[in-house]
Coordinates of C-alpha atoms and ligand atoms in Angstrom, one line a residue:
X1 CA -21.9 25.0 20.8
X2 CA -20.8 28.7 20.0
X3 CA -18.0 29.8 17.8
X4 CA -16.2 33.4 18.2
X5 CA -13.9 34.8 16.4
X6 CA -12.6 31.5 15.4
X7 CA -12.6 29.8 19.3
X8 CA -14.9 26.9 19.9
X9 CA -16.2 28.1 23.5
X10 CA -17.8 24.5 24.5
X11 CA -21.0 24.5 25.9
X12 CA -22.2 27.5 27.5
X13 CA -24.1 30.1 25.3
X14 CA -21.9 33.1 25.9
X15 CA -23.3 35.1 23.1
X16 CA -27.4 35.1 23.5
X17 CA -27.9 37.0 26.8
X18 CA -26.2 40.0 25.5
X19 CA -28.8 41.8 24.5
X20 CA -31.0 41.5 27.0
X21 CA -29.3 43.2 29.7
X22 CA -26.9 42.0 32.3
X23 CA -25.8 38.4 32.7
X24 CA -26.3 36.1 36.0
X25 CA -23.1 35.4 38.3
X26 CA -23.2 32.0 36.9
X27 CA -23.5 32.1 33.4
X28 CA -20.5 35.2 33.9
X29 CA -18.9 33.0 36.0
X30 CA -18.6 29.7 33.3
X31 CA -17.6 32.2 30.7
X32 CA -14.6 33.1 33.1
X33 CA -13.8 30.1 33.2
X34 CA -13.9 28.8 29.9
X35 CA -12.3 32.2 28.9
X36 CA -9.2 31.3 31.2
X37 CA -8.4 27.7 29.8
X38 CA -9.1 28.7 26.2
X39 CA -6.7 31.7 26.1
X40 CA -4.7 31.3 28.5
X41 CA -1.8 30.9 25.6
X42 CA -3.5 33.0 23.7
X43 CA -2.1 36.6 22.4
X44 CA -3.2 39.7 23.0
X45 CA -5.4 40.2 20.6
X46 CA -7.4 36.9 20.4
X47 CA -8.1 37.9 23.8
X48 CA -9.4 41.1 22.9
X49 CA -11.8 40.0 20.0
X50 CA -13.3 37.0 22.7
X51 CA -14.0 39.3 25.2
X52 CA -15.5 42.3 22.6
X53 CA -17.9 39.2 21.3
X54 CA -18.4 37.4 24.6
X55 CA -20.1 40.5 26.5
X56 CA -20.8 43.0 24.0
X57 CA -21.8 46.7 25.0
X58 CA -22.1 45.1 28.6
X59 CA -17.9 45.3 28.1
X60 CA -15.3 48.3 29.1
X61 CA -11.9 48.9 29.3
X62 CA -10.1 50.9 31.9
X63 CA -7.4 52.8 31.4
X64 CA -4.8 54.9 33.8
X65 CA -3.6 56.6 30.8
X66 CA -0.1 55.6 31.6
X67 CA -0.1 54.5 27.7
X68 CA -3.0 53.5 25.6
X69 CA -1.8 50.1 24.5
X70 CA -5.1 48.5 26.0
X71 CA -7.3 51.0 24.7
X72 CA -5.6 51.2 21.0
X73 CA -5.9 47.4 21.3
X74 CA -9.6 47.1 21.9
X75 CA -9.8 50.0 19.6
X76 CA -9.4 47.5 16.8
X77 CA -11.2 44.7 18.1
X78 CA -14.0 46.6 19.3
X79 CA -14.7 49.8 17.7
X80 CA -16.4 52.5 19.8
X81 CA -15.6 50.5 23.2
X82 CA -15.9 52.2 26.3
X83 CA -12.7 53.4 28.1
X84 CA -13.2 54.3 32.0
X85 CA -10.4 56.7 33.0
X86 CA -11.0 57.7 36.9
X87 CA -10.4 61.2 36.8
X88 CA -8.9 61.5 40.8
X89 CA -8.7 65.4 40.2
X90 CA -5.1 64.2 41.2
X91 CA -3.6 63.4 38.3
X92 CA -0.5 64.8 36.4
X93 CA -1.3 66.9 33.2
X94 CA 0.7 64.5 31.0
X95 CA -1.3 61.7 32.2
X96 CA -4.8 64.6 31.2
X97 CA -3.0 64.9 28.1
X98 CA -3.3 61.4 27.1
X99 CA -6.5 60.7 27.7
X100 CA -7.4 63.7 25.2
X101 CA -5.4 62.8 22.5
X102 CA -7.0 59.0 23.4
X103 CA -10.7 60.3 22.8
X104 CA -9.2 62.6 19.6
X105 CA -7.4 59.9 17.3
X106 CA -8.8 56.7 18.7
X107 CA -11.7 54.8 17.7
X108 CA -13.7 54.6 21.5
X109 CA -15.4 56.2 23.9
X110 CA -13.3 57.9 26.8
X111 CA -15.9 58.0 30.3
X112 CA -14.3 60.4 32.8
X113 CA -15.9 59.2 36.2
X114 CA -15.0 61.8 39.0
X115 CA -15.6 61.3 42.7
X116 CA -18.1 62.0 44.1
X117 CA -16.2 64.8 46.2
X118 CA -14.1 67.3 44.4
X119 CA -10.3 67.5 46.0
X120 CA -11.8 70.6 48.1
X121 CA -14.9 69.2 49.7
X122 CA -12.6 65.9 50.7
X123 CA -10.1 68.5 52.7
X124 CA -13.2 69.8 54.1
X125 CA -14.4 67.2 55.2
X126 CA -11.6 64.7 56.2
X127 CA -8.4 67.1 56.6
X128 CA -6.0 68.3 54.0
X129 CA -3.7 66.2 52.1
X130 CA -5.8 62.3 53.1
X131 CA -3.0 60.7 50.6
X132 CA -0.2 61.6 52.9
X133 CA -1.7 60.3 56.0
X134 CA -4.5 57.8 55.0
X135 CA -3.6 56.8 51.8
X136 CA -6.3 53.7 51.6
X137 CA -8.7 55.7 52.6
X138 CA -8.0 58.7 49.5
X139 CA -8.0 55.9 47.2
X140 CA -11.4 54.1 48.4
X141 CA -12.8 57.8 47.7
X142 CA -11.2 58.5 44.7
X143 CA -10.7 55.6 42.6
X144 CA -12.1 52.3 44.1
X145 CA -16.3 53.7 44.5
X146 CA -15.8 55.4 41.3
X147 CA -14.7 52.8 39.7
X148 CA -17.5 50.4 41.5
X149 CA -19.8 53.0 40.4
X150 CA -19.3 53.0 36.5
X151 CA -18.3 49.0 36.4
X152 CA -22.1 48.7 37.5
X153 CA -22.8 49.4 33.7
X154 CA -20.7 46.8 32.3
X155 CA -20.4 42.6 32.9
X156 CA -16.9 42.5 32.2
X157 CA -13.4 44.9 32.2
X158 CA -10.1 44.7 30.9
X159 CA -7.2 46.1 32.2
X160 CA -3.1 46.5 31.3
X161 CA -1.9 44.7 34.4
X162 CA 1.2 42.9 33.4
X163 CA 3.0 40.2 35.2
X164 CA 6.3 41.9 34.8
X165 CA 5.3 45.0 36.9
X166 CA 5.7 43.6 40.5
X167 CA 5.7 40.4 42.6
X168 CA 2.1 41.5 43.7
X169 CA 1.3 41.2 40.1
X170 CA 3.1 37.7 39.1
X171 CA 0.6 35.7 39.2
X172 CA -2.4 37.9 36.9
X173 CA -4.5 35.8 34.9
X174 CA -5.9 36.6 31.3
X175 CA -9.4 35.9 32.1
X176 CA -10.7 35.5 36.0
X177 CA -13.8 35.9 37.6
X178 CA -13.5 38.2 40.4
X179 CA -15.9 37.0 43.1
X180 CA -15.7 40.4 44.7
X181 CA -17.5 42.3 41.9
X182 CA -19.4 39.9 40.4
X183 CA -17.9 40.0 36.8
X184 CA -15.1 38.8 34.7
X185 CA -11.6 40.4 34.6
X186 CA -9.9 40.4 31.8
X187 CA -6.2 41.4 31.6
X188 CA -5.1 40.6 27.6
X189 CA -1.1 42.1 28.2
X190 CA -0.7 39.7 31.3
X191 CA 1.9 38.1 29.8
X192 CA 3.9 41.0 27.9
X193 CA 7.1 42.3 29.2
X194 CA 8.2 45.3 29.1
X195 CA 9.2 45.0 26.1
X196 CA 6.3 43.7 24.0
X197 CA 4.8 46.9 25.4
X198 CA 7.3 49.0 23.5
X199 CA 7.1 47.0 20.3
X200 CA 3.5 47.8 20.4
X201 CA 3.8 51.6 21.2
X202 CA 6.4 51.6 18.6
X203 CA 4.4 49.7 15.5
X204 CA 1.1 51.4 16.4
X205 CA 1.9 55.0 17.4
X206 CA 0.6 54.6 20.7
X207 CA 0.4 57.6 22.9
X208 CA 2.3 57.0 26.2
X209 CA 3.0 59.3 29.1
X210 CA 5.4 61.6 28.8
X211 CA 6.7 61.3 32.5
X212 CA 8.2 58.0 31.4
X213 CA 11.0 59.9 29.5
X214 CA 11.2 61.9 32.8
X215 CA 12.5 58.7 35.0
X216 CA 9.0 57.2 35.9
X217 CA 8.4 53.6 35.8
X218 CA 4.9 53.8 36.6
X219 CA 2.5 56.3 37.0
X220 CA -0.4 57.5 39.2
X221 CA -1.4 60.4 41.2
X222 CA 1.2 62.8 41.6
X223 CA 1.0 63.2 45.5
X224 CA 1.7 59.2 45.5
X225 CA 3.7 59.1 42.9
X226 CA 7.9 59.9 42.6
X227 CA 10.7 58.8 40.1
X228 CA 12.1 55.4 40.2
X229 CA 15.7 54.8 40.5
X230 CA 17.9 52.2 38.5
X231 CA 17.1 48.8 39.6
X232 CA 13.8 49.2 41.4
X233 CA 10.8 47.8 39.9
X234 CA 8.6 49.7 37.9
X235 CA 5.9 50.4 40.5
X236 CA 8.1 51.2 43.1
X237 CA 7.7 54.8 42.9
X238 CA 3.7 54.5 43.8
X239 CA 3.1 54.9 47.7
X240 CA 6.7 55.4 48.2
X241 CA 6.2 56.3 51.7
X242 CA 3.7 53.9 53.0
X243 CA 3.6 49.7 52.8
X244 CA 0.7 50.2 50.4
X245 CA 1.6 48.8 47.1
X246 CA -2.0 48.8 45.6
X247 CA -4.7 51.3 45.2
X248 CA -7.6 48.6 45.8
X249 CA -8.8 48.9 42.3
X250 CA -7.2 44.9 41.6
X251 CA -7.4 43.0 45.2
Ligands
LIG301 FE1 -5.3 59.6 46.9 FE2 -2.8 58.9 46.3 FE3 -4.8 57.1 46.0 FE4 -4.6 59.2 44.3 S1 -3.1 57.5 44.6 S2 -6.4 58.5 45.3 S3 -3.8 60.8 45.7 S4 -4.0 58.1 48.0

């Protein structure tokens, strides 16, 4: 039986393979599981420290750089994690400016991963402006292979989705196995609200986008992206023009 930060895990070794390079589906896919019914209740933070022990340096975070609160989180469970930021070359300079000050003051290690086409060689090659007329295709390019791309380093990822942020979010687990990619998902704020988030930001001295103050509820590329008005949910601003609610990064 193992024992991690203070959780008896049962009766899969989740610890041993570490070292030795990346994990098979199935032993990935029992510690999903066993991750989801142990911490399912579990806060933020015990969630953190299990996954930072469970995979160990086969383990990243990624980060939009809407606010840091994942990355200051694992930041203290897991010193000198890795933080994937996929740098679309589309991105607001508030949202550049917080990734800096994330690699200045915080204990990890910020990864830009860039497309593999700059913004220029994509007009060149597919038209002008993609995200205005195929939006899913723009993101495939410049988030969802990039972000294939540099998860093939790592066993397991956490992210900041939240359960609050949208109907197609209600339903987020803390720990899943995500057949698709072949590793375990881990999403430690799924159960914050909105305001946990702020408590957070507030106790820690998290840096957070500045376009929040500006009237946006969330925040992406800035051709996709506009201000949300009173009432709206958060991510109702993203794709504003288009059914598209997701960039294919979490389906
Ligand atoms: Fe392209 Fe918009 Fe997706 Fe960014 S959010 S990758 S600009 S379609």
């Amino acid at each position: 039986m193992t024992v991690v930060a203070g959780l008896n895990l049962g009766l899969v070794d989740l610890t041993a393979p570490v070292a030795e390079g990346r994990r098979s589906r199935a032993s990935l896919e029992a510690a999903a599981l066993e991750g989801a019914e142990l911490l399912k209740d579990a806060p933020a933070e015990e969630i953190a420290r299990w996954a930072a022990a469970t995979f160990g340096d086969r383990f990243c975070v990624t980060s939009s750089m809407a606010d840091a609160v994942v990355a200051h989180l694992f930041s203290r469970a897991a010193p000198g994690v890795d933080v994937v930021f996929l740098d679309t070359g589309l991105h607001f300079p508030e949202t550049l400016k917080v990734r800096d000050i994330v690699a200045k003051t915080m204990d990890v290690n910020v990864r830009s991963i860039r497309p593999r086409m700059t913004v220029g060689q994509q007009d060149g090659e597919y038209g002008p402006r993609l995200f205005a007329n195929r939006p899913d295709e723009c993101c495939f390019i410049r988030k969802v292979e990039p972000l294939e791309r540099a998860l093939a380093d790592y066993d397991s990822w956490a992210t900041g989705l939240r359960r609050d942020e949208s109907p197609t979010r209600a339903n987020t687990p803390v720990v899943a196995f995500d057949q698709k990619k072949g590793k375990v998902k881990v999403n430690p704020i799924a159960a914050w609200t909105q305001s946990d988030v702020d408590s957070y930001i507030a106790r820690w001295n998290v840096p957070v986008n500045e376009l929040f103050k500006k009237g946006y509820g969330s925040i992406g590329c800035w051709p996709c992206t506009r201000r949300t008005k009173a009432g709206e949910d958060p991510r109702a601003g993203r794709w504003a023009m288009f059914e598209k609610t997701e960039c294919g990064l979490h389906v």
